[in-house]
Short mmCIF file of C-alpha atoms in Angstrom, two decimals:
data_model
loop_
_atom_site.label_atom_id
_atom_site.label_comp_id
_atom_site.label_asym_id
_atom_site.label_seq_id
_atom_site.Cartn_x
_atom_site.Cartn_y
_atom_site.Cartn_z
CA MET A 15 -12.00 31.72 -14.18
CA GLN A 16 -9.38 29.34 -15.54
CA HIS A 17 -9.44 25.61 -16.18
CA GLU A 18 -6.89 24.94 -13.42
CA ASP A 19 -8.89 27.09 -10.95
CA ILE A 20 -11.93 24.81 -11.25
CA TRP A 21 -9.92 21.63 -10.77
CA ARG A 22 -7.95 23.15 -7.88
CA ALA A 23 -11.25 24.02 -6.19
CA ILE A 24 -12.46 20.42 -6.56
CA ASP A 25 -9.20 19.13 -5.05
CA ALA A 26 -9.50 21.67 -2.21
CA LEU A 27 -13.09 20.62 -1.50
CA ALA A 28 -12.01 16.97 -1.37
CA ALA A 29 -9.09 17.81 0.96
CA GLN A 30 -11.39 19.76 3.31
CA ARG A 31 -13.44 16.60 3.74
CA GLY A 32 -10.35 14.42 4.16
CA LEU A 33 -11.01 12.67 0.85
CA SER A 34 -9.24 12.09 -2.42
CA ALA A 35 -10.88 13.46 -5.56
CA SER A 36 -11.92 9.88 -6.38
CA ALA A 37 -13.64 9.40 -3.02
CA LEU A 38 -15.36 12.80 -3.37
CA ALA A 39 -16.78 11.72 -6.72
CA ARG A 40 -18.02 8.45 -5.25
CA SER A 41 -19.68 10.25 -2.33
CA ALA A 42 -21.67 12.26 -4.88
CA GLY A 43 -22.77 9.18 -6.81
CA LEU A 44 -20.38 9.83 -9.70
CA ASP A 45 -17.91 7.53 -11.41
CA PRO A 46 -14.89 7.37 -9.04
CA THR A 47 -12.57 8.35 -11.87
CA SER A 48 -14.56 11.49 -12.81
CA PHE A 49 -12.08 13.89 -11.22
CA ASN A 50 -8.85 11.94 -11.69
CA PRO A 51 -5.93 14.00 -13.05
CA SER A 52 -5.94 11.88 -16.22
CA LYS A 53 -9.52 13.04 -16.94
CA ARG A 54 -8.61 16.73 -16.91
CA ARG A 55 -7.20 16.70 -20.41
CA THR A 56 -8.11 14.75 -23.51
CA PRO A 57 -5.58 12.25 -24.91
CA ASP A 58 -4.52 14.87 -27.44
CA GLY A 59 -3.86 17.45 -24.70
CA ARG A 60 -6.99 19.61 -24.93
CA LEU A 61 -8.50 20.96 -21.70
CA ARG A 62 -11.44 19.00 -20.32
CA TRP A 63 -13.84 20.82 -17.97
CA PRO A 64 -16.05 19.20 -15.30
CA SER A 65 -19.76 19.36 -16.09
CA THR A 66 -22.10 21.66 -14.15
CA GLU A 67 -24.08 18.55 -13.17
CA SER A 68 -20.96 16.98 -11.61
CA ILE A 69 -20.18 20.16 -9.67
CA ALA A 70 -23.80 20.40 -8.47
CA LYS A 71 -23.64 16.83 -7.18
CA ILE A 72 -20.41 17.28 -5.20
CA LEU A 73 -21.70 20.55 -3.70
CA SER A 74 -24.87 18.76 -2.58
CA ALA A 75 -22.88 15.82 -1.17
CA SER A 76 -20.57 18.25 0.67
CA SER A 77 -23.45 20.46 1.91
CA ILE A 78 -21.93 23.69 0.60
CA GLY A 79 -23.35 26.32 -1.74
CA ILE A 80 -22.12 27.73 -5.00
CA GLU A 81 -20.78 30.82 -3.21
CA ALA A 82 -18.46 28.70 -1.08
CA PHE A 83 -17.30 26.81 -4.14
CA ALA A 84 -16.69 30.09 -5.96
CA ALA A 85 -14.48 31.12 -3.03
CA LEU A 86 -12.42 27.95 -3.53
CA VAL A 87 -12.18 28.69 -7.26
CA GLY A 88 -10.80 32.11 -6.35
CA GLY A 89 -8.35 30.58 -3.89
CA ARG A 90 -10.12 32.03 -0.83
CA SER A 91 -11.04 30.38 2.45
CA THR A 92 -14.62 29.16 2.87
CA THR A 93 -14.47 29.54 6.67
CA PRO A 94 -16.75 32.36 7.92
CA ALA A 95 -15.02 35.29 9.64
CA GLY A 96 -14.74 34.90 13.38
CA THR A 97 -14.79 31.11 13.38
CA SER A 98 -11.89 28.77 13.91
CA ARG A 99 -10.65 26.98 10.83
CA PRO A 100 -10.48 23.16 11.05
CA ARG A 101 -6.99 21.78 10.94
CA ARG A 102 -6.36 20.32 7.50
CA PRO A 103 -4.36 17.13 7.15
CA ALA A 104 -0.80 17.47 5.90
CA MET A 105 -0.66 16.68 2.20
CA ARG A 106 1.94 15.67 -0.36
CA THR A 107 1.74 14.84 -4.03
CA VAL A 108 2.74 11.47 -5.45
CA PRO A 109 2.86 10.10 -9.02
CA LEU A 110 -0.45 8.60 -10.20
CA ALA A 111 -1.29 6.17 -13.01
CA SER A 112 -3.86 3.46 -13.63
CA LEU A 113 -2.89 -0.19 -13.26
CA ALA A 114 -3.22 -0.62 -17.02
CA GLN A 115 -1.04 2.42 -17.75
CA ALA A 116 1.67 1.51 -15.28
CA GLY A 117 1.85 -2.01 -16.66
CA GLN A 118 3.22 -0.57 -19.86
CA GLY A 119 6.93 0.03 -20.36
CA GLY A 120 8.67 3.17 -19.15
CA PHE A 121 6.83 3.74 -15.86
CA PHE A 122 9.35 2.10 -13.49
CA ASP A 123 13.10 1.90 -13.14
CA GLU A 124 14.95 -1.35 -12.43
CA GLY A 125 14.36 -0.93 -8.69
CA GLY A 126 10.60 -0.68 -9.10
CA ASN A 127 10.46 3.08 -8.42
CA PRO A 128 8.31 5.38 -10.59
CA THR A 129 10.15 7.10 -13.42
CA GLY A 130 9.44 8.84 -16.72
CA GLY A 131 6.97 11.53 -17.74
CA GLY A 132 3.85 9.39 -18.13
CA TRP A 133 2.62 9.90 -14.56
CA ASP A 134 -0.05 12.32 -13.35
CA ARG A 135 0.14 13.74 -9.81
CA ILE A 136 -2.34 13.50 -6.93
CA ALA A 137 -2.39 15.21 -3.52
CA LEU A 138 -2.91 12.81 -0.61
CA PRO A 139 -2.88 13.05 3.20
CA VAL A 140 0.49 12.18 4.67
CA GLY A 141 -1.17 10.30 7.59
CA ASP A 142 0.54 6.96 7.01
CA ALA A 143 4.29 6.82 7.59
CA GLY A 144 4.64 4.89 4.34
CA ILE A 145 3.61 8.01 2.44
CA ALA A 146 5.51 10.51 4.57
CA GLY A 147 8.77 8.58 4.74
CA ASP A 148 9.12 7.18 1.21
CA PRO A 149 10.15 9.63 -1.54
CA HIS A 150 9.38 6.93 -4.13
CA ALA A 151 5.77 6.27 -3.04
CA PHE A 152 3.32 6.24 -5.93
CA ALA A 153 -0.44 5.89 -6.49
CA LEU A 154 -2.41 3.54 -8.74
CA THR A 155 -6.06 3.55 -9.75
CA ILE A 156 -7.63 0.10 -9.30
CA GLN A 157 -9.26 -1.34 -12.41
CA GLY A 158 -11.50 -4.37 -12.58
CA ASP A 159 -13.02 -6.46 -9.79
CA SER A 160 -10.23 -8.84 -8.81
CA MET A 161 -9.81 -7.09 -5.42
CA ASP A 162 -13.52 -6.76 -4.59
CA PRO A 163 -14.72 -6.05 -1.97
CA VAL A 164 -11.48 -4.71 -0.44
CA TYR A 165 -10.58 -2.45 -3.37
CA ARG A 166 -13.19 -1.51 -5.94
CA ASP A 167 -12.86 -0.27 -9.49
CA GLY A 168 -11.78 3.39 -9.30
CA ASP A 169 -10.23 3.23 -5.82
CA ILE A 170 -6.78 4.77 -5.48
CA ILE A 171 -4.05 2.91 -3.62
CA VAL A 172 -0.65 4.21 -2.55
CA VAL A 173 2.33 1.89 -2.83
CA SER A 174 5.57 2.29 -0.86
CA PRO A 175 8.71 0.64 -2.27
CA ALA A 176 10.52 1.44 0.99
CA SER A 177 8.03 -0.34 3.29
CA PRO A 178 8.86 -3.89 4.41
CA VAL A 179 6.59 -6.61 3.03
CA ARG A 180 5.21 -9.38 5.25
CA THR A 181 2.95 -12.38 4.68
CA GLY A 182 -0.67 -11.26 4.67
CA ASP A 183 0.11 -7.77 3.34
CA ARG A 184 -1.77 -6.27 0.42
CA VAL A 185 0.80 -5.72 -2.28
CA VAL A 186 1.41 -4.61 -5.84
CA ILE A 187 3.51 -6.98 -7.88
CA ARG A 188 5.21 -6.26 -11.20
CA THR A 189 6.33 -9.34 -13.06
CA ALA A 190 9.52 -9.53 -15.08
CA GLY A 191 7.28 -9.43 -18.16
CA GLY A 192 5.73 -6.11 -17.08
CA GLU A 193 2.35 -7.37 -15.78
CA LEU A 194 1.12 -5.29 -12.84
CA MET A 195 -1.48 -6.44 -10.31
CA ALA A 196 -2.75 -5.79 -6.79
CA ARG A 197 -3.01 -8.90 -4.64
CA GLN A 198 -2.54 -10.31 -1.13
CA LEU A 199 0.77 -11.95 -0.26
CA LEU A 200 -0.02 -15.50 0.91
CA ARG A 201 3.46 -16.99 1.07
CA ARG A 202 7.00 -15.95 0.22
CA THR A 203 10.08 -18.16 0.15
CA VAL A 204 13.53 -17.83 -1.36
CA SER A 205 12.31 -19.40 -4.61
CA ARG A 206 8.59 -18.61 -4.86
CA VAL A 207 5.83 -16.07 -4.14
CA ASP A 208 2.17 -17.06 -3.81
CA LEU A 209 -0.57 -14.44 -4.16
CA GLY A 210 -4.30 -14.47 -3.48
CA CYS A 211 -7.32 -12.44 -4.62
CA PHE A 212 -9.97 -11.15 -2.24
CA ASN A 213 -12.56 -11.87 -4.93
CA PRO A 214 -13.16 -15.67 -4.81
CA ALA A 215 -13.98 -15.62 -8.54
CA TYR A 216 -10.25 -15.23 -9.22
CA PRO A 217 -7.81 -18.09 -8.48
CA PRO A 218 -4.55 -17.65 -6.54
CA ARG A 219 -1.38 -17.11 -8.55
CA GLY A 220 2.19 -18.14 -7.96
CA PHE A 221 5.49 -16.95 -9.39
CA MET A 222 9.06 -18.10 -9.17
CA THR A 223 11.36 -15.46 -7.70
CA GLU A 224 13.08 -14.83 -11.03
CA GLU A 225 9.68 -14.02 -12.59
CA ILE A 226 9.15 -11.05 -10.24
CA GLY A 227 10.38 -7.57 -11.12
CA ALA A 228 9.15 -5.83 -7.96
CA LEU A 229 6.93 -6.50 -4.96
CA HIS A 230 5.77 -3.51 -2.86
CA ARG A 231 3.35 -3.01 0.02
CA ILE A 232 0.12 -1.01 -0.28
CA VAL A 233 0.14 1.56 2.55
CA TRP A 234 -2.97 3.66 1.88
CA ALA A 235 -6.29 3.51 0.01
CA SER A 236 -8.89 6.15 -0.85
CA GLN A 237 -11.91 4.19 0.42
#
């Protein structure tokens, strides 16, 4: 039993339920970031294993036994012989980072597309055309409460640089100074962009066009 086998089994269990690893953790009452790719190694590169308590909780939440999970660890199907296997959603992997990480230098090129080796990877259902049709789509882990109750701390959003942006869309903006935030687009003119927060505790923000490095639409969320 290898480190990557355990984590692959957790990802497979989440995919069987049509969830991300973050949503699987939340369904079991765990911190939504418990199974994120960034938590699978320590900052110095050492392997980090999920606890037996965490595994027990996701098995209970998923109503499967340890034998079925062991089958996933071994790369085997958990569908009993003679039964039809549910159709699994088409999946693809996209780059993943937290909002705080991605706000640092070296994560985006001049066009606002993900670049560099600092990204993790996450498997997500293709479902939305923004994920399927954009080779530069990327995922971010929400941090903080500025998007409550629409996006909560630990939720994963997928951003599509290729998708058109319209007033009212939920967007990710990267300022020319490198600040990265998830907001709602309230108004956009040739010279200015106005953004709002779903959490009324946070005031709206506005930027002149030259202050914006990139503005992309959010096309999927792990809620």
